[in-house]
CSV table of C-alpha atoms and ligand atoms in Angstrom, one decimal:
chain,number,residue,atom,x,y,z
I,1,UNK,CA,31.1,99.2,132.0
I,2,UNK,CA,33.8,96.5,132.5
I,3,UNK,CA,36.5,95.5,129.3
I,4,UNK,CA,35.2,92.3,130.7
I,5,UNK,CA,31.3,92.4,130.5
I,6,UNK,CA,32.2,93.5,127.4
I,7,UNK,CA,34.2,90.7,125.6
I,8,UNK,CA,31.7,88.6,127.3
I,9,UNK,CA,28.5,90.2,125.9
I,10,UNK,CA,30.4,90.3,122.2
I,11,UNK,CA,30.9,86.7,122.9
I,12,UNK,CA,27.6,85.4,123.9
I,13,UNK,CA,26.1,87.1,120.5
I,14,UNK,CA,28.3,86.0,118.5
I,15,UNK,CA,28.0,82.3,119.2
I,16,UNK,CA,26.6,79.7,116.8
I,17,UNK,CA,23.4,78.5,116.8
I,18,UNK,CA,21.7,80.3,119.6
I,19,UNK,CA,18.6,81.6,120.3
I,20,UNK,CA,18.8,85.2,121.1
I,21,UNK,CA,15.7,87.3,121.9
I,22,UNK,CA,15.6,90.9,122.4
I,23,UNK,CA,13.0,92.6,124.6
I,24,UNK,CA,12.5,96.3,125.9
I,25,UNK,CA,10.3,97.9,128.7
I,26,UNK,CA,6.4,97.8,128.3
I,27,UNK,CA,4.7,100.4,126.8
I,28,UNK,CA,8.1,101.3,125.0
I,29,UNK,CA,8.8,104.8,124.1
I,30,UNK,CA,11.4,106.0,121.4
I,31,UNK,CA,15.1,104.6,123.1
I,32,UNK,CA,13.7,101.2,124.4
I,33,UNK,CA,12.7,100.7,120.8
I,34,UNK,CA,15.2,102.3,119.0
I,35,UNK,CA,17.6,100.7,121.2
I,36,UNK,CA,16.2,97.3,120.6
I,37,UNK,CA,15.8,97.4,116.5
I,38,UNK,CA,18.8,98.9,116.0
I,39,UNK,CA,20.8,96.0,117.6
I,40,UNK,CA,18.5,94.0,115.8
I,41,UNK,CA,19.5,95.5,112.5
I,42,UNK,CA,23.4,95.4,113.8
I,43,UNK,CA,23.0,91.6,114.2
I,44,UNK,CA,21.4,90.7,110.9
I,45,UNK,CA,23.9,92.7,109.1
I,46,UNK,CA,26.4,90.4,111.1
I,47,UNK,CA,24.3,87.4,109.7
I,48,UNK,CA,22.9,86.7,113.2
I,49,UNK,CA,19.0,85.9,113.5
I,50,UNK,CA,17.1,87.6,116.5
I,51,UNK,CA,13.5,87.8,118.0
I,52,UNK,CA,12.9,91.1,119.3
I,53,UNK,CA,9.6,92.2,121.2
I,54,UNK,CA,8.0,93.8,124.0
I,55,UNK,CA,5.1,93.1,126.1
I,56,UNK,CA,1.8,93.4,125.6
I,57,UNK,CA,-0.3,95.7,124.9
I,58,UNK,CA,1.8,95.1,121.7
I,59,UNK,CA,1.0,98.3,119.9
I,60,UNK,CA,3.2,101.3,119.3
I,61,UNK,CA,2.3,105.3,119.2
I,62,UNK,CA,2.0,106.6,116.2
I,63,UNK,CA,5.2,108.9,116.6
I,64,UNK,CA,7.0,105.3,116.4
I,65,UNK,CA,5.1,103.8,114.1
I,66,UNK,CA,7.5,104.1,111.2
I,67,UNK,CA,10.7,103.4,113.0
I,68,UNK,CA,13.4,101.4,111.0
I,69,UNK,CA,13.5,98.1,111.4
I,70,UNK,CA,9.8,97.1,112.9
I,71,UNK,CA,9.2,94.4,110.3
I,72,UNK,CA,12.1,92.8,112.6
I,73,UNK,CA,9.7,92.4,115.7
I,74,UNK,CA,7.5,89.6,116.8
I,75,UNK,CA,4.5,89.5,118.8
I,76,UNK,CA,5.2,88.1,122.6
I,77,UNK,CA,3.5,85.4,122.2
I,78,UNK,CA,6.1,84.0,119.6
I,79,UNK,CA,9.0,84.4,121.4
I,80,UNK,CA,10.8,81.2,122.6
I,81,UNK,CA,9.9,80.7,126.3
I,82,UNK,CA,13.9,79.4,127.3
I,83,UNK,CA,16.6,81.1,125.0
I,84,UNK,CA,19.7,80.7,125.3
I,85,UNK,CA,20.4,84.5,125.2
I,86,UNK,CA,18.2,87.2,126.9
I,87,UNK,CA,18.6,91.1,125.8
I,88,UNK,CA,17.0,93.4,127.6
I,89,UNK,CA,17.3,97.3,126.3
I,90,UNK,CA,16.4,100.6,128.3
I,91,UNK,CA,14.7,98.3,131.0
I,92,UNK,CA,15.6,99.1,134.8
I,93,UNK,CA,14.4,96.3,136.4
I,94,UNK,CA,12.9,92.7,135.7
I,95,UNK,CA,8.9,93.9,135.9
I,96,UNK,CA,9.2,96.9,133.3
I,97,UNK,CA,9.6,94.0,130.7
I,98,UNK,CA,5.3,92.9,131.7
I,99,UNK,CA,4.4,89.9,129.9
I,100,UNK,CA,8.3,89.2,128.9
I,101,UNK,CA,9.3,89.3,132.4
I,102,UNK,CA,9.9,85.6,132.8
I,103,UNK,CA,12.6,85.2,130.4
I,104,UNK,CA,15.0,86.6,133.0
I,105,UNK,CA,14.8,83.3,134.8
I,106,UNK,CA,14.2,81.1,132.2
I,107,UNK,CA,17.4,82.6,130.0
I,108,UNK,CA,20.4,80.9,130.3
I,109,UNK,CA,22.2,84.1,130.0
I,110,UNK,CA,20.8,87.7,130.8
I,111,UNK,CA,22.5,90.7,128.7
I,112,UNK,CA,21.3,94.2,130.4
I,113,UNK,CA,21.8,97.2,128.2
I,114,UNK,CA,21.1,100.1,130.3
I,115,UNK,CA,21.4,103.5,131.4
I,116,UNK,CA,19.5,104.1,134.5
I,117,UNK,CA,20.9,104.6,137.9
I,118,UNK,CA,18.3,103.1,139.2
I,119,UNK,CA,19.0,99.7,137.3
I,120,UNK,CA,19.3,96.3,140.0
I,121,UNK,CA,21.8,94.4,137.4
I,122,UNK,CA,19.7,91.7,137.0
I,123,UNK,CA,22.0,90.2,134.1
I,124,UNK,CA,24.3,87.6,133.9
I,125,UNK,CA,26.2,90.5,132.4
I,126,UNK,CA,25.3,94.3,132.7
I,127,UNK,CA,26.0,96.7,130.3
I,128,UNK,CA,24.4,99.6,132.4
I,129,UNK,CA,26.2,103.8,131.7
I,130,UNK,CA,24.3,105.7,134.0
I,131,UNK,CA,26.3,108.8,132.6
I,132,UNK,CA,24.7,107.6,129.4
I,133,UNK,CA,22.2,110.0,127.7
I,134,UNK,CA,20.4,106.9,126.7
I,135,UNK,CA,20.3,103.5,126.2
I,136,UNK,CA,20.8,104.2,122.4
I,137,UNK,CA,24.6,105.7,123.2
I,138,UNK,CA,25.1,102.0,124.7
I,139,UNK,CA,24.1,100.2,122.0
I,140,UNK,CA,26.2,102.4,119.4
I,141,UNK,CA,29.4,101.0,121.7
I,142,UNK,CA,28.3,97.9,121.5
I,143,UNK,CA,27.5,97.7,117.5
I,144,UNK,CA,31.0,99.1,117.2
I,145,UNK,CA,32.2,96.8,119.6
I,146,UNK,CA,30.6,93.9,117.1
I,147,UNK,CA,32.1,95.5,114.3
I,148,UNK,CA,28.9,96.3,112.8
I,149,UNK,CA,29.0,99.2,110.2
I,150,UNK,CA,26.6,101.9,110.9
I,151,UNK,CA,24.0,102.3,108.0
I,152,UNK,CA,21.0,104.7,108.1
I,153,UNK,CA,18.6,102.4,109.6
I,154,UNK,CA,20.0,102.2,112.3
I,155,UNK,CA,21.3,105.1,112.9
I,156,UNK,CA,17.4,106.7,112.9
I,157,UNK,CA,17.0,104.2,115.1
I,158,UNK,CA,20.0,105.6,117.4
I,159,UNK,CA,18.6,109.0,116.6
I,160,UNK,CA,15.6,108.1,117.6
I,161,UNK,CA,16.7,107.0,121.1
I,162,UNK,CA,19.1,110.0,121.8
I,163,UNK,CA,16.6,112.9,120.7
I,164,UNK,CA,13.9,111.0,123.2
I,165,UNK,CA,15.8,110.5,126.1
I,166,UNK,CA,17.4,114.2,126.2
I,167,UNK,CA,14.0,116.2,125.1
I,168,UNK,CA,15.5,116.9,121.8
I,169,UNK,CA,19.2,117.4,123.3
I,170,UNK,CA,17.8,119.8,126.0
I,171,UNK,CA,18.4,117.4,129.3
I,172,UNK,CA,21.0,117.9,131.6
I,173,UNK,CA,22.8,114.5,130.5
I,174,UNK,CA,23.5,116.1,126.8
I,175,UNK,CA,27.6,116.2,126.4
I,176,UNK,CA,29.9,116.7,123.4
I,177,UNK,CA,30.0,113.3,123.7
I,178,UNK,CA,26.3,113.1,122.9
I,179,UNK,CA,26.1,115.8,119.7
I,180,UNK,CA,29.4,114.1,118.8
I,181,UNK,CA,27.1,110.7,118.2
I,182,UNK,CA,24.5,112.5,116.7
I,183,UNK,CA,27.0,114.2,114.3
I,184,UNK,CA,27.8,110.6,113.0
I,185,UNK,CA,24.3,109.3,112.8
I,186,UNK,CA,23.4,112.7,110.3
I,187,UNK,CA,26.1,111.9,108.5
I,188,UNK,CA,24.9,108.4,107.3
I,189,UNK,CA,21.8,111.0,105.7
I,190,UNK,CA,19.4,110.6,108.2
I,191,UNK,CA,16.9,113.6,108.0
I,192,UNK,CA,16.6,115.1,111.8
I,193,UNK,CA,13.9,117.5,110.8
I,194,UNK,CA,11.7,114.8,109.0
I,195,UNK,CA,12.6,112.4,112.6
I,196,UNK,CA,11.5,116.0,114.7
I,197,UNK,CA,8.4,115.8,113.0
I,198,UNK,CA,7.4,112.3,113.4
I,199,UNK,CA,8.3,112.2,117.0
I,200,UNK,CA,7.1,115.6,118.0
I,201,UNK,CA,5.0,117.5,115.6
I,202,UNK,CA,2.2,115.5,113.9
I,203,UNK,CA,-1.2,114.7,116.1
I,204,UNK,CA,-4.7,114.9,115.4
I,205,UNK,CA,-6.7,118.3,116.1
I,206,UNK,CA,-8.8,116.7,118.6
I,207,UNK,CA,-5.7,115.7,120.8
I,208,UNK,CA,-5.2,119.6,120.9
I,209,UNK,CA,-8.5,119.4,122.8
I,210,UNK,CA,-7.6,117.1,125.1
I,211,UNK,CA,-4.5,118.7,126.0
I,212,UNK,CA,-6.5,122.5,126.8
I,213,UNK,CA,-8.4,119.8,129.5
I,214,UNK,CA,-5.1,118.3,130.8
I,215,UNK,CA,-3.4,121.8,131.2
I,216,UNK,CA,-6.8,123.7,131.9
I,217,UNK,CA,-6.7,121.2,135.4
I,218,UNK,CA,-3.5,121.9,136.7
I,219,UNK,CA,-3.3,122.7,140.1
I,220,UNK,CA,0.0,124.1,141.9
I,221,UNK,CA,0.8,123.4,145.0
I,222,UNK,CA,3.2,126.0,146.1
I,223,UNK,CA,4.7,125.1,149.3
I,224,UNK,CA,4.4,121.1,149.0
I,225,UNK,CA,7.5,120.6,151.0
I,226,UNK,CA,10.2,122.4,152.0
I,227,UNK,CA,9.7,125.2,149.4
I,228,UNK,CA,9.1,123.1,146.6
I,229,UNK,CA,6.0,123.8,144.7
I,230,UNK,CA,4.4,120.8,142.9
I,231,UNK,CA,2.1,121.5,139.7
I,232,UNK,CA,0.1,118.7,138.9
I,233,UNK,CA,-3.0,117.3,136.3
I,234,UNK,CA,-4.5,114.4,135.8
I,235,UNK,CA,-6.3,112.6,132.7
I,236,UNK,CA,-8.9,109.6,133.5
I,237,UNK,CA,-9.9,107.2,130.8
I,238,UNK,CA,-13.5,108.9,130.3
I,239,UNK,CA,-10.9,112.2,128.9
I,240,UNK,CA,-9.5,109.4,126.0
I,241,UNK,CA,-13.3,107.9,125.6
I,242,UNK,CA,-14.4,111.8,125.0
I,243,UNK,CA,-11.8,112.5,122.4
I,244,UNK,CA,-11.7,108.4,121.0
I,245,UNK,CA,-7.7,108.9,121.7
I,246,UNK,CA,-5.4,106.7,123.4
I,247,UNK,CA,-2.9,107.8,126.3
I,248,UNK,CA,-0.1,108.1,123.9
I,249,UNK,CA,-1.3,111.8,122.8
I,250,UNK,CA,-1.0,113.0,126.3
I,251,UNK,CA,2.6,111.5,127.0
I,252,UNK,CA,4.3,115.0,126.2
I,253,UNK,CA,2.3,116.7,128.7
I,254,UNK,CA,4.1,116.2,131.8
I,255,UNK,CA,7.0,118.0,130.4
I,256,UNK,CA,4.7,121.2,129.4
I,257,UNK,CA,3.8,121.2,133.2
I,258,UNK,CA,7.5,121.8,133.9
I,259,UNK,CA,7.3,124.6,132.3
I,260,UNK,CA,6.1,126.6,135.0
I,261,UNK,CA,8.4,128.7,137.0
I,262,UNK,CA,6.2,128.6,140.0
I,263,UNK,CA,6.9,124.8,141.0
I,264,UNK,CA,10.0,123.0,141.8
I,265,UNK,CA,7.7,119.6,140.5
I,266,UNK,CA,5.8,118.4,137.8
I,267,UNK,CA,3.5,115.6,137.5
I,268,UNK,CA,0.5,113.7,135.7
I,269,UNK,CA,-1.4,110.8,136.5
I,270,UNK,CA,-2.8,109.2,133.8
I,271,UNK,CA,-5.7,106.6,134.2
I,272,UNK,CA,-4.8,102.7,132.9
I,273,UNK,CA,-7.9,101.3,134.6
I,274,UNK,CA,-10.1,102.4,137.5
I,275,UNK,CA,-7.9,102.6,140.5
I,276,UNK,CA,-4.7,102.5,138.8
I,277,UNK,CA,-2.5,105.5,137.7
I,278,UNK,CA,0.8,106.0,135.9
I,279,UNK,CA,2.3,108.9,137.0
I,280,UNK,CA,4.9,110.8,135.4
I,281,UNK,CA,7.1,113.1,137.6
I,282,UNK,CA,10.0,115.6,136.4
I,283,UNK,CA,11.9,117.9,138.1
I,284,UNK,CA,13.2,121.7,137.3
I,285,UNK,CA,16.6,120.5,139.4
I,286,UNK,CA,16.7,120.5,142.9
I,287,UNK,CA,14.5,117.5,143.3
I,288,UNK,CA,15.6,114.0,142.8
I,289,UNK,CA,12.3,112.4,141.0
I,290,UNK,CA,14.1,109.5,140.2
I,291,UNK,CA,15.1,108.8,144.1
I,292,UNK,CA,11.5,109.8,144.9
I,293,UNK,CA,9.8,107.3,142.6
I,294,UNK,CA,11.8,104.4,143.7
I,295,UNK,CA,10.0,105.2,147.9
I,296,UNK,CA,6.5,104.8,145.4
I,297,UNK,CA,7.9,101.2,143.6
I,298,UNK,CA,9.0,103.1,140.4
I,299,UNK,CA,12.0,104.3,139.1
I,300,UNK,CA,13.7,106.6,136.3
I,301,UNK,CA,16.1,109.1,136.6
I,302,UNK,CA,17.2,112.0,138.6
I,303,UNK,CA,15.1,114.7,136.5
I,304,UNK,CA,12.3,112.2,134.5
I,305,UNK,CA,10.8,109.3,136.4
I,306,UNK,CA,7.9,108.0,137.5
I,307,UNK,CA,6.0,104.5,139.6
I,308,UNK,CA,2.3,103.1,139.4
I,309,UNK,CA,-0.4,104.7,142.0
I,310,UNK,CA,-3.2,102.7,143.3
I,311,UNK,CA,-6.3,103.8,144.7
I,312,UNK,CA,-8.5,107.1,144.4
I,313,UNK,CA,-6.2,110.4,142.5
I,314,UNK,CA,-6.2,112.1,146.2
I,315,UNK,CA,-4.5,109.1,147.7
I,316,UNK,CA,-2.1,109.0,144.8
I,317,UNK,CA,-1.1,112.9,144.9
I,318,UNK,CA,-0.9,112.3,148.9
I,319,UNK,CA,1.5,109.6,148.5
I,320,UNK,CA,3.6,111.5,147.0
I,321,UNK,CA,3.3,114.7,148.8
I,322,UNK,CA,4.4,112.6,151.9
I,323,UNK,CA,7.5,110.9,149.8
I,324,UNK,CA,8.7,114.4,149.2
I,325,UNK,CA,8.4,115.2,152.8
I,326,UNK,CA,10.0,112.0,153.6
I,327,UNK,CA,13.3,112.2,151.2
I,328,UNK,CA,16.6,112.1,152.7
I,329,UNK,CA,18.0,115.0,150.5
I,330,UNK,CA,16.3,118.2,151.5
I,331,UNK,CA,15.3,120.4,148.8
I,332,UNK,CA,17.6,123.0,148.0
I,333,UNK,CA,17.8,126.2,145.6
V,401,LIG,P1,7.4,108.9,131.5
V,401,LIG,O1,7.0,109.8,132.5
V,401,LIG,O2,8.0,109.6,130.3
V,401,LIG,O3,6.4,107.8,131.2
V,401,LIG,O4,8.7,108.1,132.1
V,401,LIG,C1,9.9,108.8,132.5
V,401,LIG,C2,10.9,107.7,133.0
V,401,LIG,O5,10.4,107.3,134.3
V,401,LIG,C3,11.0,106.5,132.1
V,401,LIG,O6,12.1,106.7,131.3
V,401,LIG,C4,11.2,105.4,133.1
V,401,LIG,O7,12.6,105.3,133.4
V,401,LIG,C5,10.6,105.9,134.4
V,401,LIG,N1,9.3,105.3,134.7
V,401,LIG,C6,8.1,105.7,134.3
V,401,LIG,N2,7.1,105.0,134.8
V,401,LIG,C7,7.7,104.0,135.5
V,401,LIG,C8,7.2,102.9,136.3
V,401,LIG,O8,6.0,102.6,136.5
V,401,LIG,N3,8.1,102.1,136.9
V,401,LIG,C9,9.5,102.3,136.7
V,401,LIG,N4,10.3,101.5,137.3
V,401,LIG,N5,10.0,103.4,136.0
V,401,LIG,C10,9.1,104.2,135.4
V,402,LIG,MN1,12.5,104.3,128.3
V,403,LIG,MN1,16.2,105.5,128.1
């Protein structure tokens, strides 16, 4: 990130009398909003007024549902149609922000906060770290930057975002310089194992059931291409119907599936409407999923990613066992 994108992002938000919205991808998980509220929370401290939202379906899983700082959002449909100043949070490119997706051109100036590879720079000024763990490590530069003094909303809010985006400070992308942020959001008295808990450990039995379905399905595929074994599953809207549980209790899933040692590959394709599917891909290292998802329309990173499938599950597993076969890098190790 340039000294001058920087100075200039400082400047645009601290302006007078300017509308600034904040918006993060659709369907947000726990660094898009994190991200998001706690630069709203940085700004207000700063005395500077913000509307943050996402897109519709404007409801949040229930591991975020107690996040700092949501009494700062506002429904889509309240935003202001032309601000003057546009800041998009953990969103890596224009159409991951749904119904919010026409403020990019209708903003007079675009502020990208970022920190995937895969990100287009559609801002009038990009803040985008793809060495960045997540987009939370961004925004902590930035609310420094601002001169904004760390308090423990937003640091859960931070917390939040890193713990997310590095599967509790497993990923590859976890550094010193990634405990050494966490070491100064605990020490504003957050509590990481009541966070944990919250985030990862509190569901409703049935869920349990669902999940023995999604995992009782996989299938692995052991020579999908070039040596690479892919385990996949798949969860249809009739599976949430059965259960009366939305999609967000089967978001973990995916990254169970790693697990096994027999496939280079993971992957779930989770129903949104009949003929649609968002799948979610990750990778045990030698595969690129990130590169992969970007040949299906999606995006992500190298090890989590993931892009929207159309048509019958066989057609959607087929496209991307011929991606794979297709990719430039050959599979190694
Ligand atoms: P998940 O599998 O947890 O839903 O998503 C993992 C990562 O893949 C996300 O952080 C996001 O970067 C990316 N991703 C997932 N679905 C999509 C999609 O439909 N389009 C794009 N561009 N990226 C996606
Ligand atoms: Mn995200
Ligand atoms: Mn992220």
């Amino acid at each position: 990130i340039s000294e001058d994108a920087w100075a200039q992002a400082l400047t645009l938000l601290r302006g007078a009398d300017r509308s600034i919205v904040l918006a993060c991808h659709l369907n947000p998980d726990g660094d898009a909003l994190g991200s998001m509220l706690a630069t709203a929370l940085g700004l207000r401290q700063l005395g500077i007024r913000v509307q943050a939202s996402f897109s519709n379906p404007f409801r949040l899983p229930q591991a975020l549902a107690q996040l700092a700082g949501l009494e700062l959002l506002v429904r889509p449909e309240e935003v202001v149609t032309s601000p003057d100043v546009l800041v998009t949070f953990d969103t890596g490119s224009v159409d991951r922000l749904g119904d919010l997706a026409p403020l990019v051109a209708a903003a007079a100036q675009v502020i990208v906060v970022d920190h995937h590879v895969t990100n287009s720079g559609f801002g009038t000024f990009n803040l985008i770290d793809p060495q960045a763990a997540a987009t939370a490590v961004v925004v902590e530069e930035l609310l420094t930057r601002l001169g904004v003094r760390l308090d423990a909303a937003i640091a859960e809010c931070l917390y939040v975002g890193l713990s997310t985006d590095t599967a509790s400070f497993r990923g590859a992308a976890t550094s010193p310089s990634t405990h050494e942020l966490a070491a100064r959001l605990l020490a504003t008295g957050i509590r990481p194992d009541e966070i944990s808990r919250r985030l990862y450990d509190a569901r409703p039995m049935r869920s349990l059931h669902l999940l023995a379905d999604v995992l009782g399905r996989v299938v692995l595929e052991p020579d999908v291409a070039d040596g690479a074994g892919l385990s996949w599953s798949y969860v249809t809207q009739d599976d949430l119907e059965r259960y009366g549980l939305g999609m967000e209790w089967v978001e973990g899933v995916v990254d169970m599936i790693r697990g096994a040692e027999e496939s280079t590959l993971a992957m779930v394709a989770k129903q949104t409407v009949p003929g649609e599917w968002s799948v979610s891909l990750r990778s045990r290292g030698s595969v690129d999923v990130g590169a992969l998802s970007v040949r299906l329309g999606g995006g992500g990173h190298r090890f989590a990613a993931g892009f929207t499938g159309r048509g019958p599950l066989e057609d959607v597993v087929a496209s991307v066992r011929a991606a794979l076969n297709d990719l430039p890098v050959a599979v190694t190790s």
